[in-house]
CSV table of C-alpha atoms in Angstrom, one decimal:
chain,number,residue,atom,x,y,z
A,1,ASP,CA,-8.6,10.7,-7.2
A,2,ILE,CA,-9.3,11.4,-3.8
A,3,GLN,CA,-6.5,12.6,-2.9
A,4,MET,CA,-6.2,11.0,1.3
A,5,THR,CA,-3.9,13.3,3.7
A,6,GLN,CA,-3.2,12.3,7.3
A,7,SER,CA,-1.3,13.5,10.2
A,8,PRO,CA,0.6,14.2,11.8
A,9,SER,CA,3.5,11.8,9.6
A,10,SER,CA,5.3,11.0,12.7
A,11,LEU,CA,4.2,10.7,16.5
A,12,SER,CA,6.3,9.5,19.5
A,13,ALA,CA,3.9,8.6,22.3
A,14,SER,CA,5.3,6.2,25.5
A,15,VAL,CA,2.8,3.2,26.5
A,16,GLY,CA,-0.2,4.3,28.1
A,17,ASP,CA,-1.1,6.9,26.6
A,18,ARG,CA,-3.9,7.9,24.0
A,19,VAL,CA,-3.2,8.3,21.0
A,20,THR,CA,-5.1,10.0,18.1
A,21,ILE,CA,-4.3,10.5,14.0
A,22,THR,CA,-6.4,12.5,11.9
A,23,CYS,CA,-7.0,11.6,7.8
A,24,ARG,CA,-8.5,13.7,5.8
A,25,ALA,CA,-10.6,12.7,2.2
A,26,SER,CA,-10.2,15.8,-0.8
A,27,GLN,CA,-14.1,14.9,-1.1
A,28,SER,CA,-16.6,13.2,0.6
A,29,ILE,CA,-16.8,9.8,1.4
A,30,SER,CA,-18.9,9.5,3.7
A,31,THR,CA,-17.2,6.6,5.4
A,32,PHE,CA,-16.4,4.5,3.5
A,33,LEU,CA,-13.2,4.8,5.7
A,34,ASN,CA,-10.3,1.8,6.0
A,35,TRP,CA,-7.6,2.7,9.3
A,36,TYR,CA,-4.7,-0.4,8.3
A,37,GLN,CA,-1.8,-1.0,10.9
A,38,LEU,CA,1.8,-1.5,9.1
A,39,LYS,CA,4.5,-3.3,11.0
A,40,ALA,CA,8.5,-3.5,9.6
A,41,GLY,CA,8.3,-7.7,7.8
A,42,LYS,CA,5.0,-8.0,8.3
A,43,ALA,CA,1.3,-8.0,6.6
A,44,PRO,CA,-0.7,-4.3,6.8
A,45,LYS,CA,-3.6,-6.0,9.1
A,46,LEU,CA,-7.1,-3.8,8.9
A,47,LEU,CA,-8.2,-2.6,11.9
A,48,ILE,CA,-10.8,-0.1,11.5
A,49,TYR,CA,-13.6,0.1,8.4
A,50,ALA,CA,-17.1,2.3,8.0
A,51,ALA,CA,-14.7,4.5,8.9
A,52,SER,CA,-15.9,2.9,12.8
A,53,SER,CA,-16.1,-0.5,13.0
A,54,LEU,CA,-13.9,-2.7,14.6
A,55,GLN,CA,-12.2,-5.4,12.6
A,56,SER,CA,-12.8,-8.9,13.7
A,57,GLY,CA,-9.6,-9.8,16.4
A,58,VAL,CA,-8.9,-6.8,16.5
A,59,PRO,CA,-8.1,-5.5,20.3
A,60,SER,CA,-11.4,-2.8,21.9
A,61,ARG,CA,-8.1,-0.2,22.7
A,62,PHE,CA,-7.9,1.1,19.1
A,63,SER,CA,-11.0,3.6,18.0
A,64,GLY,CA,-12.6,5.1,15.0
A,65,SER,CA,-14.6,7.7,14.3
A,66,GLY,CA,-15.6,10.5,11.8
A,67,SER,CA,-17.5,11.0,8.1
A,68,GLY,CA,-17.2,12.9,4.9
A,69,THR,CA,-14.3,14.9,5.1
A,70,ASP,CA,-12.3,14.8,8.5
A,71,PHE,CA,-11.6,11.1,10.3
A,72,THR,CA,-9.6,10.1,13.5
A,73,LEU,CA,-8.2,6.6,14.6
A,74,THR,CA,-7.4,6.4,18.0
A,75,ILE,CA,-5.6,4.7,20.4
A,76,ARG,CA,-6.3,4.8,23.7
A,77,SER,CA,-3.7,2.3,26.1
A,78,LEU,CA,-0.5,2.3,23.7
A,79,GLN,CA,0.7,-1.1,24.5
A,80,PRO,CA,4.0,-2.5,23.3
A,81,GLU,CA,3.1,-4.1,19.7
A,82,ASP,CA,0.9,-0.2,18.6
A,83,PHE,CA,4.2,1.1,17.7
A,84,ALA,CA,4.4,0.7,13.6
A,85,THR,CA,2.8,2.6,11.1
A,86,TYR,CA,-0.6,3.5,10.2
A,87,TYR,CA,-2.4,4.2,6.7
A,88,CYS,CA,-5.9,5.2,5.8
A,89,GLN,CA,-7.9,4.2,2.4
A,90,GLN,CA,-10.6,5.3,1.5
A,91,SER,CA,-12.9,3.0,-0.5
A,92,TYR,CA,-15.6,5.1,-1.8
A,93,SER,CA,-14.1,5.1,-5.7
A,94,THR,CA,-11.4,3.7,-7.3
A,95,PRO,CA,-8.7,3.5,-6.8
A,96,ARG,CA,-8.9,3.7,-3.7
A,97,THR,CA,-6.2,5.6,-2.5
A,98,PHE,CA,-4.4,5.9,0.7
A,99,GLY,CA,-3.0,8.6,3.1
A,100,PRO,CA,0.8,8.7,3.3
A,101,GLY,CA,0.5,7.1,6.6
A,102,THR,CA,1.3,8.1,10.3
A,103,LYS,CA,4.9,6.5,12.0
A,104,LEU,CA,4.1,6.1,15.7
A,105,ASP,CA,7.3,5.2,17.4
A,106,ILE,CA,8.4,5.8,20.8
B,1,GLU,CA,-8.2,-20.1,7.4
B,2,VAL,CA,-7.5,-17.7,4.8
B,3,GLN,CA,-4.6,-17.4,3.7
B,4,LEU,CA,-2.4,-15.4,0.9
B,5,VAL,CA,0.7,-16.7,-0.1
B,6,GLN,CA,2.8,-15.0,-2.4
B,7,SER,CA,5.7,-15.7,-4.9
B,8,GLY,CA,9.2,-15.5,-3.1
B,9,ALA,CA,11.8,-12.1,-4.1
B,10,GLU,CA,13.5,-11.1,-7.4
B,11,VAL,CA,16.1,-10.2,-7.8
B,12,LYS,CA,16.0,-9.0,-11.3
B,13,LYS,CA,18.1,-6.4,-14.6
B,14,PRO,CA,15.8,-3.5,-16.1
B,15,GLY,CA,14.0,-4.4,-19.1
B,16,GLU,CA,13.3,-8.3,-18.0
B,17,SER,CA,10.0,-9.5,-17.0
B,18,LEU,CA,9.0,-11.0,-14.3
B,19,LYS,CA,5.3,-12.5,-12.7
B,20,ILE,CA,5.0,-12.6,-9.2
B,21,SER,CA,2.8,-14.3,-7.7
B,22,CYS,CA,-0.4,-15.0,-5.2
B,23,LYS,CA,-2.3,-18.2,-4.2
B,24,GLY,CA,-5.6,-18.0,-2.3
B,25,SER,CA,-6.4,-20.6,0.5
B,26,GLY,CA,-9.8,-21.7,3.6
B,27,TYR,CA,-11.7,-19.3,0.9
B,28,ARG,CA,-13.9,-19.8,-2.2
B,29,PHE,CA,-10.7,-17.9,-4.0
B,30,ALA,CA,-13.2,-17.2,-7.7
B,31,THR,CA,-16.0,-15.3,-4.6
B,32,TYR,CA,-13.4,-12.1,-4.1
B,33,TRP,CA,-11.9,-9.9,-6.0
B,34,ILE,CA,-8.0,-9.5,-5.1
B,35,GLY,CA,-6.0,-6.6,-5.1
B,36,TRP,CA,-2.7,-5.4,-5.8
B,37,VAL,CA,-1.1,-2.7,-3.4
B,38,ARG,CA,2.7,-1.0,-3.8
B,39,GLN,CA,5.3,-0.2,-1.2
B,40,MET,CA,8.1,2.0,-2.9
B,41,PRO,CA,11.5,1.1,-0.3
B,42,GLY,CA,10.7,4.0,2.6
B,43,LYS,CA,6.9,5.3,1.4
B,44,GLY,CA,4.2,3.8,2.0
B,45,LEU,CA,1.2,2.3,0.1
B,46,GLU,CA,-0.3,2.7,-3.2
B,47,TRP,CA,-3.5,0.8,-4.4
B,48,MET,CA,-2.2,-0.2,-8.5
B,49,GLY,CA,-5.4,-2.7,-9.4
B,50,ILE,CA,-7.6,-4.9,-8.1
B,51,ILE,CA,-9.4,-8.6,-9.9
B,52,TYR,CA,-12.5,-10.6,-10.1
B,53,PRO,CA,-10.6,-14.2,-10.1
B,54,GLY,CA,-14.7,-15.8,-10.8
B,55,ASP,CA,-14.7,-13.7,-14.0
B,56,SER,CA,-11.2,-11.9,-15.0
B,57,ASP,CA,-12.9,-7.7,-13.9
B,58,THR,CA,-10.0,-5.9,-13.4
B,59,ARG,CA,-9.9,-2.5,-12.5
B,60,TYR,CA,-7.0,-0.5,-12.4
B,61,SER,CA,-5.4,2.3,-11.2
B,62,PRO,CA,-5.0,5.5,-13.7
B,63,SER,CA,-1.0,5.2,-12.3
B,64,PHE,CA,-0.5,2.2,-13.7
B,65,GLN,CA,-2.5,1.3,-16.3
B,66,GLY,CA,0.0,-0.1,-19.0
B,67,GLN,CA,3.0,-0.5,-16.8
B,68,VAL,CA,1.2,-4.0,-15.4
B,69,THR,CA,-0.7,-6.9,-15.5
B,70,ILE,CA,-2.9,-7.9,-13.4
B,71,SER,CA,-4.3,-11.2,-14.8
B,72,ALA,CA,-5.3,-14.7,-12.2
B,73,ASP,CA,-6.4,-18.7,-12.6
B,74,LYS,CA,-9.0,-19.5,-10.4
B,75,SER,CA,-8.8,-23.3,-11.8
B,76,ILE,CA,-5.1,-22.7,-8.6
B,77,SER,CA,-7.0,-19.8,-7.0
B,78,THR,CA,-4.8,-18.1,-8.0
B,79,ALA,CA,-3.4,-13.2,-8.8
B,80,PHE,CA,-0.6,-12.7,-11.1
B,81,LEU,CA,1.5,-9.8,-10.8
B,82,GLN,CA,3.7,-8.9,-14.3
B,83,TRP,CA,5.2,-6.2,-15.9
B,84,SER,CA,7.2,-7.0,-19.4
B,85,SER,CA,9.9,-4.4,-19.2
B,86,LEU,CA,11.0,-3.8,-15.1
B,87,LYS,CA,12.7,-0.4,-14.2
B,88,ALA,CA,14.5,0.2,-11.2
B,89,SER,CA,12.0,2.4,-10.4
B,90,ASP,CA,9.4,-0.8,-10.4
B,91,THR,CA,12.0,-2.1,-6.7
B,92,ALA,CA,9.1,-1.7,-4.0
B,93,MET,CA,7.8,-4.6,-1.7
B,94,TYR,CA,4.3,-6.0,-4.4
B,95,TYR,CA,1.6,-6.9,-1.4
B,96,CYS,CA,-1.9,-8.9,-3.0
B,97,ALA,CA,-4.8,-9.0,-0.4
B,98,ARG,CA,-7.9,-10.1,-0.2
B,99,ARG,CA,-11.0,-8.1,-1.1
B,100,GLY,CA,-13.9,-8.2,2.3
B,101,PHE,CA,-16.5,-7.1,1.9
B,102,ASP,CA,-19.3,-5.9,4.9
B,103,SER,CA,-22.7,-4.7,2.7
B,104,LYS,CA,-21.7,-2.1,1.2
B,105,TRP,CA,-18.2,-1.4,3.1
B,106,TYR,CA,-14.9,-2.6,1.0
B,107,TYR,CA,-11.3,-3.5,2.5
B,108,PHE,CA,-7.9,-5.2,2.6
B,109,ASP,CA,-9.1,-8.4,5.0
B,110,TYR,CA,-6.0,-10.8,4.2
B,111,TRP,CA,-3.0,-10.2,2.7
B,112,GLY,CA,-0.3,-12.5,2.0
B,113,GLN,CA,2.7,-11.2,3.2
B,114,GLY,CA,4.8,-9.6,0.3
B,115,SER,CA,6.8,-10.1,-3.2
B,116,LEU,CA,10.0,-8.1,-2.8
B,117,VAL,CA,10.8,-6.8,-5.9
B,118,THR,CA,14.3,-5.6,-6.3
B,119,VAL,CA,15.7,-4.2,-10.3
B,120,SER,CA,19.0,-3.6,-10.5
B,121,SER,CA,21.2,-3.0,-13.0
């Protein structure tokens, strides 16, 4: 299985801040990398796929980059509704493993 | 509008069996893979497996192979996740999700609301 790691595991920020979350794969996965947002009591939401493609309807303050083994999710100008837990997921091979998550709070 | 609606919360005893469901609507259910994802209390997301309702082709994570059974009935646009003998460690929220795609890239684009399974004596 491909192992996914994320850093930091938690992050405190304020409204208006720019934050970056890092995801690393245990082997090269090209750009087969997705990012999801999870809020308590809600279904996960796809933000980014193919490492940098913004899912339809997702605000443009979210962006993704990277290829190979190292990836980043950037949120510029944090909004109150962005405080959540973020997960990366590789879609290179089965099982399509998730990272351990990064909790973003105030 | 694409929707995945999951069955409600369950409270079971160890050793009991359980089958939870995920009903799709707003798209051709048989032509999109449906995956299942576990979130144990206070933990992250775990990819369990995936099924193609059109022909019931199923793939499991090695961590879940033999522990659960994934199935689907395309005639009623519903996927299922079942256990034959529950353990306390199966206590978790379980999500179903549709696997969307853009060319060669795959992702879970629509998710169910989650089914909370509690196993306790």
